[in-house]
Tab-separated table of C-alpha atoms and ligand atoms in Angstrom:
chain	number	residue	atom	x	y	z
H	1	MET	CA	-7.134	-55.395	15.967
H	2	ASN	CA	-3.468	-54.789	16.851
H	3	LEU	CA	-1.319	-51.673	16.980
H	4	ASN	CA	0.228	-52.446	13.563
H	5	GLN	CA	-3.178	-52.370	11.957
H	6	LEU	CA	-3.911	-49.033	13.627
H	7	SER	CA	-0.596	-47.719	12.385
H	8	ASP	CA	-1.304	-48.836	8.801
H	9	THR	CA	-4.713	-47.192	8.927
H	10	PHE	CA	-3.240	-43.947	10.288
H	11	THR	CA	-0.838	-43.848	7.353
H	12	ALA	CA	-3.545	-44.699	4.844
H	13	VAL	CA	-5.935	-42.030	6.142
H	14	PHE	CA	-3.534	-39.162	6.889
H	15	ASN	CA	-0.639	-40.006	4.597
H	16	GLU	CA	1.804	-39.615	7.509
H	17	THR	CA	3.933	-42.091	9.445
H	18	ASP	CA	4.868	-39.995	12.441
H	19	TYR	CA	2.492	-40.199	15.408
H	20	ARG	CA	2.232	-40.897	19.131
H	21	THR	CA	-0.108	-43.449	20.719
H	22	PHE	CA	-2.459	-42.945	23.670
H	23	PHE	CA	-4.893	-45.211	25.467
H	24	ALA	CA	-7.766	-44.762	27.901
H	25	PRO	CA	-9.662	-47.702	29.416
H	26	GLY	CA	-13.341	-48.329	29.948
H	27	ARG	CA	-14.598	-49.071	33.433
H	28	ILE	CA	-16.811	-51.350	35.430
H	29	ASN	CA	-18.387	-50.243	38.663
H	30	LEU	CA	-18.130	-52.908	41.351
H	31	ILE	CA	-20.782	-51.265	43.521
H	32	GLY	CA	-22.111	-47.789	44.352
H	33	GLU	CA	-24.543	-47.178	41.502
H	34	HIS	CA	-26.340	-43.887	40.967
H	35	THR	CA	-24.614	-42.566	44.068
H	36	ASP	CA	-22.015	-40.299	42.448
H	37	TYR	CA	-24.321	-37.385	41.635
H	38	ASN	CA	-25.861	-37.861	45.086
H	39	GLY	CA	-22.563	-37.102	46.796
H	40	GLY	CA	-22.086	-40.715	47.865
H	41	HIS	CA	-19.367	-43.317	47.336
H	42	VAL	CA	-18.587	-45.380	44.242
H	43	PHE	CA	-16.210	-48.292	43.725
H	44	PRO	CA	-15.207	-48.574	40.059
H	45	ALA	CA	-12.176	-50.081	38.336
H	46	SER	CA	-10.632	-49.400	34.924
H	47	ILE	CA	-10.515	-52.349	32.535
H	48	THR	CA	-8.062	-53.333	29.816
H	49	LYS	CA	-10.554	-52.721	27.029
H	50	GLY	CA	-10.614	-49.097	25.944
H	51	THR	CA	-9.930	-46.465	23.302
H	52	TYR	CA	-6.686	-45.942	21.376
H	53	ALA	CA	-5.706	-42.634	19.788
H	54	LEU	CA	-2.835	-42.254	17.317
H	55	ALA	CA	-2.084	-38.570	16.868
H	56	ARG	CA	0.254	-35.965	15.439
H	57	LYS	CA	0.353	-32.194	15.534
H	58	ARG	CA	-0.315	-30.258	12.353
H	59	VAL	CA	1.233	-26.955	11.353
H	60	ASP	CA	-2.145	-25.364	10.532
H	61	ASP	CA	-5.364	-25.018	12.572
H	62	LYS	CA	-7.212	-27.994	11.099
H	63	ILE	CA	-8.494	-30.746	13.333
H	64	ARG	CA	-8.928	-33.986	11.411
H	65	MET	CA	-10.334	-37.040	13.176
H	66	TYR	CA	-11.132	-40.534	11.973
H	67	SER	CA	-12.644	-43.413	13.906
H	68	MET	CA	-12.195	-47.007	12.821
H	69	ASN	CA	-15.441	-47.718	14.668
H	70	PHE	CA	-17.380	-45.306	12.444
H	71	GLU	CA	-15.613	-45.699	9.114
H	72	GLN	CA	-18.754	-44.748	7.221
H	73	LEU	CA	-18.489	-41.229	8.684
H	74	GLY	CA	-15.037	-40.781	7.162
H	75	VAL	CA	-12.634	-38.058	8.307
H	76	ILE	CA	-14.389	-35.435	10.418
H	77	GLU	CA	-12.781	-32.051	9.983
H	78	PHE	CA	-13.155	-28.767	11.853
H	79	ASP	CA	-11.160	-25.712	12.786
H	80	LEU	CA	-9.381	-24.993	16.047
H	81	HIS	CA	-11.259	-21.698	16.202
H	82	ASN	CA	-14.746	-23.126	15.751
H	83	LEU	CA	-15.362	-25.650	18.475
H	84	ASP	CA	-19.161	-25.460	18.729
H	85	TYR	CA	-21.198	-28.634	19.167
H	86	ASN	CA	-22.218	-29.925	15.744
H	87	LYS	CA	-24.660	-32.807	15.442
H	88	ALA	CA	-23.178	-33.860	12.114
H	89	HIS	CA	-19.822	-34.386	13.822
H	90	ASP	CA	-21.358	-37.242	15.784
H	91	TRP	CA	-18.780	-39.091	17.956
H	92	ALA	CA	-16.157	-36.381	17.285
H	93	ASN	CA	-18.083	-34.031	19.570
H	94	TYR	CA	-16.436	-35.795	22.527
H	95	PRO	CA	-12.834	-34.923	21.592
H	96	LYS	CA	-14.046	-31.571	20.293
H	97	GLY	CA	-15.639	-30.766	23.650
H	98	MET	CA	-12.404	-31.698	25.443
H	99	LEU	CA	-10.407	-29.433	23.156
H	100	ARG	CA	-12.840	-26.593	23.623
H	101	TYR	CA	-12.921	-26.696	27.416
H	102	MET	CA	-9.180	-27.327	27.749
H	103	ARG	CA	-8.565	-24.193	25.703
H	104	GLU	CA	-11.192	-22.280	27.680
H	105	GLU	CA	-9.403	-23.250	30.867
H	106	GLY	CA	-6.216	-21.704	29.536
H	107	TYR	CA	-4.301	-24.707	28.222
H	108	ASP	CA	-2.268	-23.635	25.231
H	109	ILE	CA	-3.305	-25.943	22.431
H	110	SER	CA	-2.148	-23.869	19.535
H	111	SER	CA	-2.339	-25.927	16.355
H	112	GLY	CA	-4.424	-28.576	14.669
H	113	VAL	CA	-4.021	-32.359	14.948
H	114	ASP	CA	-4.606	-35.523	12.931
H	115	VAL	CA	-6.071	-38.290	15.087
H	116	LEU	CA	-7.118	-41.852	14.472
H	117	PHE	CA	-9.337	-43.458	17.111
H	118	TYR	CA	-10.099	-47.098	17.671
H	119	GLY	CA	-12.089	-48.481	20.582
H	120	ASN	CA	-12.753	-52.064	21.637
H	121	ILE	CA	-15.342	-51.287	24.305
H	122	PRO	CA	-18.745	-52.248	22.939
H	123	ASN	CA	-20.671	-48.964	22.361
H	124	GLY	CA	-23.670	-48.326	24.555
H	125	ALA	CA	-22.730	-51.246	26.810
H	126	GLY	CA	-22.482	-49.128	29.927
H	127	LEU	CA	-18.711	-49.534	30.146
H	128	SER	CA	-18.133	-45.823	29.558
H	129	SER	CA	-16.947	-45.664	25.998
H	130	SER	CA	-17.757	-41.941	26.058
H	131	ALA	CA	-15.638	-41.122	29.123
H	132	SER	CA	-12.918	-43.256	27.557
H	133	ILE	CA	-12.795	-41.158	24.390
H	134	GLU	CA	-12.917	-37.982	26.484
H	135	LEU	CA	-9.945	-39.008	28.581
H	136	VAL	CA	-7.860	-40.424	25.734
H	137	SER	CA	-8.365	-37.098	23.955
H	138	GLY	CA	-7.487	-35.122	27.073
H	139	VAL	CA	-4.252	-37.014	27.643
H	140	MET	CA	-3.409	-36.773	23.947
H	141	PHE	CA	-3.739	-32.955	23.940
H	142	GLU	CA	-1.861	-32.743	27.232
H	143	LYS	CA	1.119	-34.724	25.950
H	144	LEU	CA	1.247	-33.459	22.358
H	145	PHE	CA	1.302	-29.853	23.562
H	146	ASN	CA	3.644	-30.438	26.519
H	147	LEU	CA	1.108	-29.320	29.081
H	148	THR	CA	1.130	-30.334	32.723
H	149	ILE	CA	-2.399	-30.936	33.896
H	150	ASP	CA	-3.417	-32.239	37.267
H	151	ARG	CA	-5.181	-35.494	36.484
H	152	VAL	CA	-8.218	-34.690	38.605
H	153	ASP	CA	-8.602	-31.397	36.708
H	154	LEU	CA	-8.603	-33.311	33.436
H	155	VAL	CA	-11.203	-35.682	34.884
H	156	LYS	CA	-13.398	-32.684	35.732
H	157	ILE	CA	-13.059	-31.317	32.209
H	158	GLY	CA	-14.280	-34.693	30.948
H	159	GLN	CA	-17.337	-34.493	33.172
H	160	ARG	CA	-17.982	-30.931	31.985
H	161	VAL	CA	-17.958	-32.155	28.377
H	162	GLU	CA	-20.564	-34.769	29.254
H	163	ASN	CA	-22.749	-32.319	31.209
H	164	GLN	CA	-22.502	-29.138	29.171
H	165	PHE	CA	-21.369	-30.129	25.683
H	166	ILE	CA	-23.227	-33.430	25.258
H	167	GLY	CA	-26.037	-32.712	27.720
H	168	VAL	CA	-26.004	-35.804	29.958
H	169	ASN	CA	-26.154	-34.774	33.595
H	170	SER	CA	-23.794	-37.532	34.738
H	171	GLY	CA	-21.641	-37.612	37.852
H	172	ILE	CA	-17.861	-37.853	38.109
H	173	MET	CA	-17.458	-41.607	38.479
H	174	ASP	CA	-16.677	-42.648	34.911
H	175	GLN	CA	-14.109	-39.974	34.120
H	176	PHE	CA	-12.496	-40.474	37.541
H	177	ALA	CA	-12.233	-44.242	37.155
H	178	ILE	CA	-10.749	-43.876	33.681
H	179	GLY	CA	-8.396	-41.009	34.475
H	180	MET	CA	-7.176	-42.399	37.803
H	181	GLY	CA	-7.411	-46.181	37.318
H	182	LYS	CA	-4.671	-48.544	38.441
H	183	LYS	CA	-3.836	-52.104	37.464
H	184	ASN	CA	-5.511	-54.706	39.698
H	185	ALA	CA	-7.119	-52.091	41.948
H	186	GLY	CA	-10.567	-50.668	42.493
H	187	ILE	CA	-11.000	-47.012	43.465
H	188	LEU	CA	-13.177	-46.194	46.425
H	189	LEU	CA	-14.158	-42.607	45.738
H	190	ASP	CA	-16.134	-40.213	47.903
H	191	CYS	CA	-17.881	-38.159	45.232
H	192	ASP	CA	-18.622	-35.373	47.680
H	193	THR	CA	-15.030	-34.594	48.660
H	194	LEU	CA	-13.191	-36.439	45.853
H	195	LYS	CA	-11.115	-38.241	48.488
H	196	TYR	CA	-10.209	-41.676	47.206
H	197	GLU	CA	-8.285	-44.805	48.015
H	198	TYR	CA	-7.100	-47.714	45.918
H	199	ALA	CA	-8.174	-51.149	47.058
H	200	PRO	CA	-6.326	-54.171	45.661
H	201	ILE	CA	-8.706	-56.565	43.932
H	202	GLU	CA	-7.453	-59.975	45.014
H	203	LEU	CA	-9.927	-62.614	44.024
H	204	ASP	CA	-7.902	-65.825	44.496
H	205	GLU	CA	-9.874	-68.580	42.834
H	206	HIS	CA	-12.524	-66.162	41.524
H	207	LEU	CA	-12.929	-63.826	38.610
H	208	ILE	CA	-15.279	-61.082	37.530
H	209	LEU	CA	-17.362	-61.731	34.454
H	210	ILE	CA	-18.938	-59.007	32.363
H	211	MET	CA	-22.311	-60.103	31.022
H	212	ASN	CA	-23.461	-57.860	28.184
H	213	THR	CA	-27.204	-57.729	27.485
H	214	ASN	CA	-26.395	-56.486	23.976
H	215	LYS	CA	-29.275	-54.124	24.470
H	216	ARG	CA	-28.140	-50.635	23.670
H	217	ARG	CA	-29.338	-47.965	26.002
H	218	GLU	CA	-30.704	-45.415	23.607
H	219	LEU	CA	-33.233	-44.083	26.079
H	220	ALA	CA	-30.843	-44.059	28.967
H	221	ASP	CA	-29.985	-40.422	28.832
H	222	SER	CA	-33.459	-39.023	29.369
H	223	LYS	CA	-34.280	-41.529	32.150
H	224	TYR	CA	-30.884	-40.835	33.628
H	225	ASN	CA	-31.585	-37.130	33.896
H	226	GLU	CA	-35.041	-37.972	35.277
H	227	ARG	CA	-33.563	-40.072	38.107
H	228	ARG	CA	-31.160	-37.321	38.909
H	229	SER	CA	-33.889	-34.721	39.275
H	230	GLU	CA	-36.047	-37.115	41.311
H	231	CYS	CA	-33.157	-37.368	43.783
H	232	GLU	CA	-32.856	-33.587	43.879
H	233	SER	CA	-36.557	-33.283	44.692
H	234	ALA	CA	-36.293	-35.917	47.433
H	235	LEU	CA	-33.296	-34.139	48.926
H	236	ALA	CA	-35.112	-30.798	48.964
H	237	LEU	CA	-37.939	-32.392	50.962
H	238	ILE	CA	-35.604	-33.987	53.480
H	239	GLN	CA	-33.699	-30.733	53.898
H	240	LYS	CA	-36.781	-29.265	55.578
H	241	GLU	CA	-35.576	-30.981	58.733
H	242	LEU	CA	-32.078	-32.245	58.097
H	243	ASP	CA	-29.154	-29.951	57.485
H	244	VAL	CA	-27.462	-31.983	54.735
H	245	GLN	CA	-26.089	-31.114	51.321
H	246	ALA	CA	-26.582	-34.468	49.601
H	247	LEU	CA	-28.387	-37.799	49.944
H	248	GLY	CA	-24.947	-39.371	50.243
H	249	ASN	CA	-24.444	-37.549	53.550
H	250	ILE	CA	-27.465	-39.219	55.170
H	251	THR	CA	-27.157	-42.416	57.196
H	252	SER	CA	-29.822	-45.091	56.899
H	253	GLU	CA	-30.911	-44.348	60.502
H	254	GLN	CA	-31.428	-40.687	59.657
H	255	PHE	CA	-33.260	-41.681	56.512
H	256	GLU	CA	-35.643	-43.953	58.398
H	257	GLN	CA	-36.371	-41.202	60.912
H	258	HIS	CA	-37.069	-38.533	58.332
H	259	LYS	CA	-38.304	-40.403	55.282
H	260	ASN	CA	-41.913	-39.359	55.857
H	261	LEU	CA	-40.920	-35.879	54.783
H	262	ILE	CA	-40.699	-37.340	51.291
H	263	ASP	CA	-44.440	-37.621	50.801
H	264	ASN	CA	-44.245	-39.235	47.375
H	265	ASP	CA	-43.661	-42.985	47.079
H	266	ILE	CA	-41.529	-42.834	43.981
H	267	LEU	CA	-39.257	-40.105	45.304
H	268	GLN	CA	-38.945	-41.942	48.606
H	269	LYS	CA	-37.823	-45.134	46.838
H	270	ARG	CA	-35.227	-43.225	44.815
H	271	ALA	CA	-33.783	-41.632	47.948
H	272	LYS	CA	-33.816	-44.952	49.808
H	273	HIS	CA	-31.687	-46.492	47.097
H	274	ALA	CA	-29.186	-43.624	47.170
H	275	VAL	CA	-28.801	-43.794	50.955
H	276	TYR	CA	-28.559	-47.586	51.336
H	277	GLU	CA	-26.412	-48.066	48.235
H	278	ASN	CA	-23.909	-45.622	49.653
H	279	GLU	CA	-23.689	-47.684	52.858
H	280	ARG	CA	-23.401	-50.930	50.910
H	281	THR	CA	-20.450	-49.479	49.017
H	282	LEU	CA	-18.529	-48.794	52.214
H	283	GLU	CA	-19.416	-52.243	53.532
H	284	ALA	CA	-18.205	-53.778	50.279
H	285	LEU	CA	-14.809	-52.135	50.685
H	286	LYS	CA	-14.583	-53.580	54.193
H	287	ALA	CA	-15.584	-57.033	52.991
H	288	LEU	CA	-13.013	-56.949	50.222
H	289	LYS	CA	-10.255	-55.808	52.568
H	290	ALA	CA	-11.170	-58.625	54.957
H	291	GLY	CA	-11.079	-61.116	52.074
H	292	ASP	CA	-14.753	-61.919	52.662
H	293	LEU	CA	-15.896	-62.495	49.085
H	294	THR	CA	-19.121	-64.153	50.183
H	295	GLU	CA	-20.209	-60.955	51.917
H	296	PHE	CA	-19.006	-58.917	48.951
H	297	GLY	CA	-21.199	-61.053	46.688
H	298	ARG	CA	-24.199	-60.643	48.958
H	299	LEU	CA	-23.804	-56.860	48.719
H	300	LEU	CA	-23.660	-57.052	44.916
H	301	ASN	CA	-26.984	-58.898	44.930
H	302	ALA	CA	-28.572	-56.420	47.329
H	303	SER	CA	-27.412	-53.577	45.094
H	304	HIS	CA	-29.094	-55.124	42.064
H	305	THR	CA	-32.341	-55.712	43.942
H	306	SER	CA	-32.425	-52.096	45.055
H	307	LEU	CA	-31.704	-50.839	41.526
H	308	ARG	CA	-34.483	-53.104	40.256
H	309	ASP	CA	-37.172	-52.389	42.824
H	310	ASP	CA	-36.454	-48.937	44.232
H	311	TYR	CA	-34.429	-47.110	41.609
H	312	GLU	CA	-36.064	-48.903	38.672
H	313	VAL	CA	-33.217	-48.715	36.197
H	314	THR	CA	-32.640	-52.388	35.381
H	315	GLY	CA	-35.189	-53.722	32.899
H	316	ILE	CA	-35.930	-57.284	31.813
H	317	GLU	CA	-32.581	-57.842	30.115
H	318	LEU	CA	-30.379	-56.954	33.086
H	319	ASP	CA	-32.748	-58.682	35.518
H	320	THR	CA	-32.665	-61.860	33.460
H	321	LEU	CA	-28.865	-61.914	33.496
H	322	ALA	CA	-28.494	-61.138	37.203
H	323	GLU	CA	-31.261	-63.476	38.323
H	324	ALA	CA	-30.035	-66.315	36.103
H	325	ALA	CA	-26.551	-65.841	37.547
H	326	TRP	CA	-27.829	-65.913	41.142
H	327	LYS	CA	-29.195	-69.414	40.538
H	328	GLN	CA	-25.884	-70.897	39.370
H	329	GLU	CA	-23.514	-72.799	41.591
H	330	GLY	CA	-20.225	-70.925	41.871
H	331	VAL	CA	-21.717	-67.430	41.586
H	332	LEU	CA	-21.011	-65.318	44.678
H	333	GLY	CA	-22.942	-62.291	43.448
H	334	ALA	CA	-24.170	-60.453	40.363
H	335	ARG	CA	-25.534	-57.016	39.564
H	336	MET	CA	-26.000	-54.507	36.787
H	337	THR	CA	-23.118	-52.051	36.354
H	338	GLY	CA	-23.219	-48.473	35.084
H	339	ALA	CA	-26.323	-46.425	34.328
H	340	GLY	CA	-28.603	-49.417	33.659
H	341	PHE	CA	-31.521	-49.685	31.177
H	342	GLY	CA	-29.500	-52.248	29.222
H	343	GLY	CA	-25.739	-52.415	28.972
H	344	CYS	CA	-23.815	-54.812	31.191
H	345	ALA	CA	-24.014	-56.739	34.436
H	346	ILE	CA	-21.079	-58.178	36.357
H	347	ALA	CA	-20.801	-61.427	38.287
H	348	LEU	CA	-18.240	-62.622	40.799
H	349	VAL	CA	-17.716	-66.306	40.033
H	350	GLU	CA	-15.496	-69.244	40.863
H	351	LYS	CA	-12.863	-69.564	38.133
H	352	ASP	CA	-13.301	-73.260	37.497
H	353	LYS	CA	-17.071	-72.921	37.111
H	354	ALA	CA	-16.964	-69.845	34.853
H	355	GLN	CA	-17.513	-71.745	31.596
H	356	THR	CA	-20.494	-73.701	32.916
H	357	ILE	CA	-21.989	-70.511	34.325
H	358	ILE	CA	-21.590	-68.680	31.008
H	359	GLU	CA	-23.367	-71.493	29.177
H	360	ALA	CA	-26.227	-71.743	31.658
H	361	VAL	CA	-26.836	-67.996	31.948
H	362	GLY	CA	-26.427	-67.593	28.194
H	363	ASN	CA	-29.094	-70.224	27.526
H	364	ILE	CA	-31.606	-68.734	29.940
H	365	TYR	CA	-30.996	-65.273	28.490
H	366	GLU	CA	-31.473	-66.339	24.899
H	367	LYS	CA	-34.639	-68.265	25.745
H	368	THR	CA	-36.146	-65.350	27.655
H	369	ILE	CA	-34.992	-62.381	25.581
H	370	GLY	CA	-34.719	-63.860	22.105
H	371	TYR	CA	-31.113	-62.923	21.316
H	372	GLN	CA	-27.739	-63.705	22.796
H	373	ALA	CA	-25.797	-62.086	25.613
H	374	SER	CA	-21.990	-61.805	25.462
H	375	PHE	CA	-19.561	-62.658	28.230
H	376	TYR	CA	-16.007	-61.454	28.892
H	377	GLU	CA	-13.603	-61.953	31.748
H	378	VAL	CA	-12.597	-58.648	33.341
H	379	SER	CA	-8.985	-57.665	33.694
H	380	ILE	CA	-8.281	-54.482	35.566
H	381	GLY	CA	-5.676	-52.258	33.932
H	382	ASP	CA	-4.191	-48.772	34.218
H	383	GLY	CA	-5.908	-45.437	33.678
H	384	ALA	CA	-5.429	-43.132	30.674
H	385	LYS	CA	-1.829	-42.800	29.465
H	386	GLU	CA	0.581	-42.523	26.567
H	387	LEU	CA	1.743	-45.929	25.364
S	401	GLA	C1	-23.347	-43.433	34.338
S	401	GLA	C2	-22.845	-42.051	34.714
S	401	GLA	C3	-22.126	-42.078	36.068
S	401	GLA	C4	-22.962	-42.763	37.133
S	401	GLA	C5	-23.533	-44.092	36.622
S	401	GLA	C6	-24.513	-44.703	37.584
S	401	GLA	O1	-22.273	-44.285	34.108
S	401	GLA	O2	-21.976	-41.540	33.728
S	401	GLA	O3	-21.783	-40.750	36.443
S	401	GLA	O4	-23.982	-41.922	37.585
S	401	GLA	O5	-24.168	-43.953	35.370
S	401	GLA	O6	-23.875	-45.077	38.765
């Protein structure tokens, strides 16, 4: 799909030729999984796949939205003055939620819009197609209505849409990565303070592969919320002796000293993951800065193992991909990325072995799971913007 095809479709659907074009990426997370809502660190990067929005202001109060990814749903129409969640509006609840909360927060969006969306992030692949549509919508409203919005505020509105409008209790990582992303850089973000730094991703003779299980994560949301509340319970137990606000504020030494307070095996495993994963994330930044890709790869593997055994969010599909990758020559490390339960894994691999690795891992996956995985090379691009 190219921009000319999007343009032709905009004209065919809305009978107009005048529009502006916006883009928001998807993201991968290098390391720091299920740490964001625990007040720990994450290390994501925005990718060049994402969501496009072609949009124009209307003179009335109608909002008309069309997605080329959901053509069968046709044009979804609602009114600027009725922005309640509506199940029948399906995917359009994401931009609707953005519009609603932006208006609630005082941004003067005073007329309707016609918008065409097209996304090339596979849905449900754990690459944050939902945060991508939130942020492309946010930037679109910001620019069309000449607003000036601090980017971190827009990121927070995106998270609010996810939490309150859609009902997934997610952290800030995805919206932050997508709103604040930068070409060829990862973002090391402290989710407690929102302090962040960009770290150049210089991989020399290596590249990052995305390995898609092609298993959609339909059940992810309920398990996701379950993990989050398990961490809250574990924290409450540890707070009996430690004066901390979040699992991400606890060092592994402190955890080892006080873990017996968490007198439930499952809760203790969940907390262990949150604490150690946070430390691994900081170590990974150090390794990357020192150019030590071998150590970086080792940390990726340790992250996957912890998500498999202690946090229990991987599943046979992601484990098959990661474990098959670990066995291949030229793979420095591999792990699931995103929420888990399906979706994608990433692998850091030697460039000249990438094709052989894809074939070998692909064969093992198909034999074990019964259908094919997909593989793409990652390129890291900019955050949400007008094109
Ligand atoms: C999803 C959520 C994020 C984060 C990851 C797990 O992508 O949206 O906030 O919690 O899962 O690291």
